[in-house]
Structure formats: C-alpha cells, structure tokens
Coordinates of C-alpha atoms in Angstrom, one line a residue:
X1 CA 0.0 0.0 0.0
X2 CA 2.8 2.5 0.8
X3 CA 4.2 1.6 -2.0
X4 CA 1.0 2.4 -4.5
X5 CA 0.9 5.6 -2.4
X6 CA 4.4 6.7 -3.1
X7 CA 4.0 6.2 -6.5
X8 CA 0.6 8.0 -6.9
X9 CA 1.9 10.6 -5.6
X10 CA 4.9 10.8 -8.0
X11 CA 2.4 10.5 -10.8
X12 CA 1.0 13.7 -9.6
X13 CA 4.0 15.4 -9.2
X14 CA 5.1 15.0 -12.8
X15 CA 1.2 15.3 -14.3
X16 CA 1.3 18.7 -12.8
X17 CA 4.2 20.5 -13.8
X18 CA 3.0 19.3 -17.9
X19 CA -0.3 20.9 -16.8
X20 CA 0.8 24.1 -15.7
X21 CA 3.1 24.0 -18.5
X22 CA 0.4 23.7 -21.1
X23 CA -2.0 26.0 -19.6
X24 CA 1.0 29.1 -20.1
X25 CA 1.8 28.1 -23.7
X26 CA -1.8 27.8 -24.1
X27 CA -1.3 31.7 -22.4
X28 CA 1.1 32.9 -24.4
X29 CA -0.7 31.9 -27.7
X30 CA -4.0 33.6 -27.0
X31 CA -1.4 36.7 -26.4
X32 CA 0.8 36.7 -29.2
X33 CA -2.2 36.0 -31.4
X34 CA -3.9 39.5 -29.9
X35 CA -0.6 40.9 -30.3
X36 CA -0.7 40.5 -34.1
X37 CA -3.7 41.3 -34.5
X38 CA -3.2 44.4 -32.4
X39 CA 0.0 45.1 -35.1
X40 CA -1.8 44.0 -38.3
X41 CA -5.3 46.7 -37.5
X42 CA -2.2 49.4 -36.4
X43 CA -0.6 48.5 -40.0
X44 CA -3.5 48.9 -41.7
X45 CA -4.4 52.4 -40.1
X46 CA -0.8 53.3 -40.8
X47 CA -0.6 52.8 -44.4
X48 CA -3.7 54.7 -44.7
X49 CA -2.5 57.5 -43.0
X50 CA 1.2 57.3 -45.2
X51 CA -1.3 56.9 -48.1
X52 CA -3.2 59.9 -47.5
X53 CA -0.2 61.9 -46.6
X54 CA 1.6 61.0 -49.6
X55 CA -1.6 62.3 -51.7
X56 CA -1.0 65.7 -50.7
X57 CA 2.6 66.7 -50.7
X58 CA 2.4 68.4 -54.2
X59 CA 1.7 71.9 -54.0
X60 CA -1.5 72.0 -55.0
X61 CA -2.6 74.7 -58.4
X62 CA -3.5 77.9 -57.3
X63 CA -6.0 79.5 -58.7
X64 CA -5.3 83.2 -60.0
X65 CA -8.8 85.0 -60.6
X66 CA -9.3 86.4 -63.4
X67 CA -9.4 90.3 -64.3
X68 CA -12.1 91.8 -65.4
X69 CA -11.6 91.8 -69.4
X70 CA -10.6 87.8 -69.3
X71 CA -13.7 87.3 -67.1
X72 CA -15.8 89.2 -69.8
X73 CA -13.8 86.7 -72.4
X74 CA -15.2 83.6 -70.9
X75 CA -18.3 84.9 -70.1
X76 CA -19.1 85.5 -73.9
X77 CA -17.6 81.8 -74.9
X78 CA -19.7 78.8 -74.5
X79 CA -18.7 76.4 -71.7
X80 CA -17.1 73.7 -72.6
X81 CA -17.7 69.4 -71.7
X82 CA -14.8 67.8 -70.0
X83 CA -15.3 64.0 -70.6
X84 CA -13.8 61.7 -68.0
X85 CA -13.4 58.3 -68.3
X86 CA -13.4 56.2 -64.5
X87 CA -11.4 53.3 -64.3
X88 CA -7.6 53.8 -64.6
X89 CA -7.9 57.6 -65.4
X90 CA -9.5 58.4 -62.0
X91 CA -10.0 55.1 -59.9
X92 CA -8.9 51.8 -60.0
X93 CA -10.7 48.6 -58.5
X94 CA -10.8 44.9 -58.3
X95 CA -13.4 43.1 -57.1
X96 CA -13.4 40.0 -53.8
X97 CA -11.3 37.2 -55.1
X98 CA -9.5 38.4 -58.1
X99 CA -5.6 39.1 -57.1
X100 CA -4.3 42.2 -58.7
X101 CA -0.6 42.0 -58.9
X102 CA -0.3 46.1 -59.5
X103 CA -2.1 46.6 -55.8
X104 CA 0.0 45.4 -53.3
X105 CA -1.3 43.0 -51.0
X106 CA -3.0 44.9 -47.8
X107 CA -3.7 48.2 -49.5
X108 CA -6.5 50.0 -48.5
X109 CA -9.3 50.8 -50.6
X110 CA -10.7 54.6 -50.7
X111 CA -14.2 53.2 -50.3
X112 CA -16.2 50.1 -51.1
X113 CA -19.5 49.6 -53.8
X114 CA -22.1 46.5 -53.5
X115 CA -23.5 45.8 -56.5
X116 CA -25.6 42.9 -58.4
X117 CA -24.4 41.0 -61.1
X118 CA -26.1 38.3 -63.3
X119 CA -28.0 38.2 -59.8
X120 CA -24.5 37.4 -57.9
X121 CA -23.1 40.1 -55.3
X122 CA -20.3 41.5 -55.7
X123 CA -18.0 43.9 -53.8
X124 CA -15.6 46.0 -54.9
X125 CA -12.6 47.4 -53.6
X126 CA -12.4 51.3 -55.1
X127 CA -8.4 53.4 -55.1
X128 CA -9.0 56.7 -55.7
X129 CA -6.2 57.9 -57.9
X130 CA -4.3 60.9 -55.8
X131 CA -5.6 64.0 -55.7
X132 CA -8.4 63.2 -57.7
X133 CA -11.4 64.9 -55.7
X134 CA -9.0 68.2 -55.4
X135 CA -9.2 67.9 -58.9
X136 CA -12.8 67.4 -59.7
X137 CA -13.4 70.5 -57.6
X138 CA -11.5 72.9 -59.2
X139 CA -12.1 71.7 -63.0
X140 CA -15.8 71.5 -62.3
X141 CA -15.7 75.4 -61.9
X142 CA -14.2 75.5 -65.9
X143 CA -16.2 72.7 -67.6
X144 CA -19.4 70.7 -67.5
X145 CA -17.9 67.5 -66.7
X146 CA -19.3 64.2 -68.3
X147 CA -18.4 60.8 -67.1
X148 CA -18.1 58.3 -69.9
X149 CA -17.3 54.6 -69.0
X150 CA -16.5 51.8 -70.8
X151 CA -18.3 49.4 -67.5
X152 CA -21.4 48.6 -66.8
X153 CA -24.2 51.0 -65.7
X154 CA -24.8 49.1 -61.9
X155 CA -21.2 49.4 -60.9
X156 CA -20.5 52.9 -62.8
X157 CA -22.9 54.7 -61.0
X158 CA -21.5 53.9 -57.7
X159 CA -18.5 54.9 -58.3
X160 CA -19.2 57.9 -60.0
X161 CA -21.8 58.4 -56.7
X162 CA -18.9 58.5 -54.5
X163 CA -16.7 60.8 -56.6
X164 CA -19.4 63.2 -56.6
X165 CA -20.1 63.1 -53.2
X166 CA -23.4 65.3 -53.5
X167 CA -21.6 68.2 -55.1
X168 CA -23.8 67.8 -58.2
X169 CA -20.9 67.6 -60.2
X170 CA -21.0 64.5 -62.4
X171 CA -24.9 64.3 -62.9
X172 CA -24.3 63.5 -66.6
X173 CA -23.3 59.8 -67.4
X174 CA -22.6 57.3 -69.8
X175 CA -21.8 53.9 -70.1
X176 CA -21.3 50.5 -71.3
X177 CA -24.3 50.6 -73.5
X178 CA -23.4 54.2 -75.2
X179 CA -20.2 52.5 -76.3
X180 CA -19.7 51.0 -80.0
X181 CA -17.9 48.0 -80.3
X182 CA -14.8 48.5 -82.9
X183 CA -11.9 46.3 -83.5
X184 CA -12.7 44.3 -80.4
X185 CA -12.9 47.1 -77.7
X186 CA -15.0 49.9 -77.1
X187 CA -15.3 53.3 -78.4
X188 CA -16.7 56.1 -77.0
X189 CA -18.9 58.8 -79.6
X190 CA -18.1 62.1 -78.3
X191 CA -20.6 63.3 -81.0
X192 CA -23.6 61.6 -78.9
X193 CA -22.8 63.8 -76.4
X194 CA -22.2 67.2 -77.7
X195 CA -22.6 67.3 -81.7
X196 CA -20.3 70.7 -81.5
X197 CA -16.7 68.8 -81.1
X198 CA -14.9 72.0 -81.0
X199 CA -16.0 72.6 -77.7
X200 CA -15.8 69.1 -76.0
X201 CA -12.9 67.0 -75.1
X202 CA -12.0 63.4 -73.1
X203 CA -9.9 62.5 -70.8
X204 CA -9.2 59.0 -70.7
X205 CA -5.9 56.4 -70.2
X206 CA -7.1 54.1 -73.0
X207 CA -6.1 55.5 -76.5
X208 CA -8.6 53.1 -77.8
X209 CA -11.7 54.5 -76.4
X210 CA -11.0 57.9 -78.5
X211 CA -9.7 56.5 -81.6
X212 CA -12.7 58.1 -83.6
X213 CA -12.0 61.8 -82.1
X214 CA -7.4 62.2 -81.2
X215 CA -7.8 66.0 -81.7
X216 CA -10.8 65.6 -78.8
X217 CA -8.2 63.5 -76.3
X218 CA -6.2 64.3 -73.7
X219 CA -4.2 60.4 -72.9
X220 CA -3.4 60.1 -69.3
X221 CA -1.1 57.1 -68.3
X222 CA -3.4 54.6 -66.7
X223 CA -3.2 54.6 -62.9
X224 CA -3.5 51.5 -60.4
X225 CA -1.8 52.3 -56.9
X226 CA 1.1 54.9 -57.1
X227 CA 0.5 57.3 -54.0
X228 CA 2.9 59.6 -55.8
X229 CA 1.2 60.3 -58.6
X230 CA 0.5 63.6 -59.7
X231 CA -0.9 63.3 -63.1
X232 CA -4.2 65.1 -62.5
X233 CA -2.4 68.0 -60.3
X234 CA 0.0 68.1 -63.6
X235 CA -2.5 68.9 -65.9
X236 CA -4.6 71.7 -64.6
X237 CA -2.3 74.5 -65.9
X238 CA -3.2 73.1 -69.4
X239 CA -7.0 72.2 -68.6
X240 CA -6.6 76.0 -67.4
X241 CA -5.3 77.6 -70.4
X242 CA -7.7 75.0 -72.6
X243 CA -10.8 76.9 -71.6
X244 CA -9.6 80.3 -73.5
X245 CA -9.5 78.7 -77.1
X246 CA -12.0 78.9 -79.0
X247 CA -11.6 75.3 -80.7
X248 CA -10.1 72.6 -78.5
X249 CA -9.0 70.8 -81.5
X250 CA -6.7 73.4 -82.4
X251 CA -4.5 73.0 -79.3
X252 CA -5.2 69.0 -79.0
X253 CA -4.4 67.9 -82.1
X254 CA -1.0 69.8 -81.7
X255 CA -0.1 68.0 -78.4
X256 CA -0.5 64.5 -79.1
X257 CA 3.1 63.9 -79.1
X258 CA 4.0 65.9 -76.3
X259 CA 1.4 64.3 -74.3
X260 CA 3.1 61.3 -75.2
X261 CA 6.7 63.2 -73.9
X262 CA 5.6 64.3 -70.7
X263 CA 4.0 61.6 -69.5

C-alpha cells in the first residue's frame, strides 16, 4: 500500500508541472495572437494614413482670378464638356477574389461599392487615384464634366456616386451601353454627347476608347496604386489655359506627341 501511495503521488508530481506547463503556452498563444492582430489593425491604419499623406505633398494649383476683361472673355464663350473616363484615369478597382498584382497586398481601398451582377453580389474594392477629388473641384468650376465609361451601368454609378459626393458635379453619365464595339474594344462617340466637337474633349488612359476623335483626347497614363502620382495635379495649368480657345481641337491635335513626352 505504501508503495502504490508513493508512486501515486509521483504521478502527480510529474502530471502537474505538464499541466501548468500547457495551460502558459496555451497563455502565451492567446497573447501573441492579440498581439498580431493588435500590429496588423495598427498597420492597416498606418498605411492609410502614409497613403493619404503621400496624396498631398504636391503643391496644390493655385488659382489666379481672373481680371475683369478675361472674365468678360469667358463669359461670352460657350462652356465647354470635359469627358472623364473612371477606371484607370480616375479610380482603380478589383473586385473579392481576383488578385491584382499592380495593388500590393493589404492596400486599403478609398471606399467600397455592392452591387448585383447576373444576380450574384459583388464587392468591390475602389483606389481613388491621388488628388483626384481636389481635382474634380477645381475643373468643375471650368467645364461641364461628363463621365463616360466603358463598365457597366450598376457598378459605374457607384462609383461615379462616391466621386461626386453630392456636389452635383458629375450628374451626366454614360456607359457601357453608349459605347460601340470597334476592332474588339470599345469606343466612345463624343458626338452623342455634344454634336459641337470643337467645344468638347475626353480625358481618358485608354487610346482606344477615343480613336474616332485624337484632336478631342487628352491620354493620361493609366493609374493603379502609385501614392505619388501627380498626373491630375500636372494637368490643370493646361485644362486652365484650354478653356480660353475657342476650338479645343486646335491646341489638341498639336499635343499629341508631347502628351506622349511628358508623360
């Protein structure tokens, strides 16, 4: 009996040290784990705050008013239609699932749109390209802006919806279904929108899209991720100075190849 005893006890004396060991790994996992987790939701709030401060590090355009005889020139012109395409010129976006190697894993999106496809939800992840609502609000003031689209009407409204912002600003919209299919891509008919061409013009990263109308296009490289850019800041000197000529072809179809220079 002592002998049952003494080694019972011995049992217990080695059961319990594995137990206590167990329980503080068991410890120290539930900690680390709430440590990174802790890390990764800091991470994330840091790059969005590097992100937005990289946005705005460019001077931004200052605006010179006008004296009184060039205010009395514009007000005698007619206003001219600044066409912007969305995706690549202004946003970029991927939806859940697809992998986009030109955004880098754990980037944070500017905002998110729901939308309904072939009866399937989908969500996608919207970049804002730098600088980009600065922009709006300063070119707005100079042109009726138009937003032309190559995607489809569901998800092109949401964005463009979140871009406005309820400024009233990009009330006018076009989309998939105003586009002509040529040589396997879209086109986009300036024409439908304004039958006066010397008086409109579009904005858009895909050379295709305006193949019809080059003295009516302004190319901008297309954009994906860059927190640098300043592509949009870089043009409103020009967009400035576009708004005194009397025929935007005039100027466009002069800087076609040192569009393609600068950028």
């Amino acid at each position: 009996m002592r002998r049952q005893t003494s080694s019972s006890s011995s049992d217990r004396r080695v059961h319990q040290p594995n137990s206590h060991f167990r329980n503080m790994m068991s410890m120290i996992t539930a900690v680390l784990i709430a440590i990174g987790a802790i890390l990764s939701f800091l991470m994330q709030g840091l790059k969005r705050l590097h992100r937005g401060y990289a946005k705005y590090q460019v001077v931004k355009y200052h605006h010179v008013p006008c004296s009184p005889l060039t205010a009395h020139r514009l007000s005698i012109m007619r206003k001219k239609i600044l066409v912007l395409d969305l995706d690549e010129t202004l946003i970029h976006s991927h939806h859940d699932g697809v992998i986009r190697p030109m955004v880098k894993p754990g980037t944070p999106s500017d905002f998110t749109i729901k939308v309904v496809i072939d009866r399937h939800p989908v969500r996608f992840s919207v970049h804002a390209r730098p600088h980009v609502d600065y922009f709006l609000s300063v070119v707005s003031q100079w042109f009726d802006l138009v937003v032309f689209t190559a995607s489809m009407e569901v998800y092109g409204t949401h964005v463009a919806d979140k871009l406005d912002n309820g400024r009233g600003i990009l009330n006018r919209r076009y989309f998939r279904q105003h586009c002509t299919m040529d040589y396997g891509g879209y086109t986009k008919d300036l024409s439908a929108i304004h039958q006066d061409l010397s008086s409109i013009f579009i904005l858009d990263n895909s050379p295709g899209a305006y193949r019809k109308f080059p003295q009516n296009a302004i190319p901008i490289p297309s954009w994906f991720s860059d927190p640098s850019d300043t592509c949009l800041l870089n043009l409103l000197p020009f967009l400035d100075a576009l708004r005194f000529t009397s025929d935007v072809r005039s100027i466009l179809s002069r800087n076609q190849q040192s569009f393609n220079q600068v950028w």
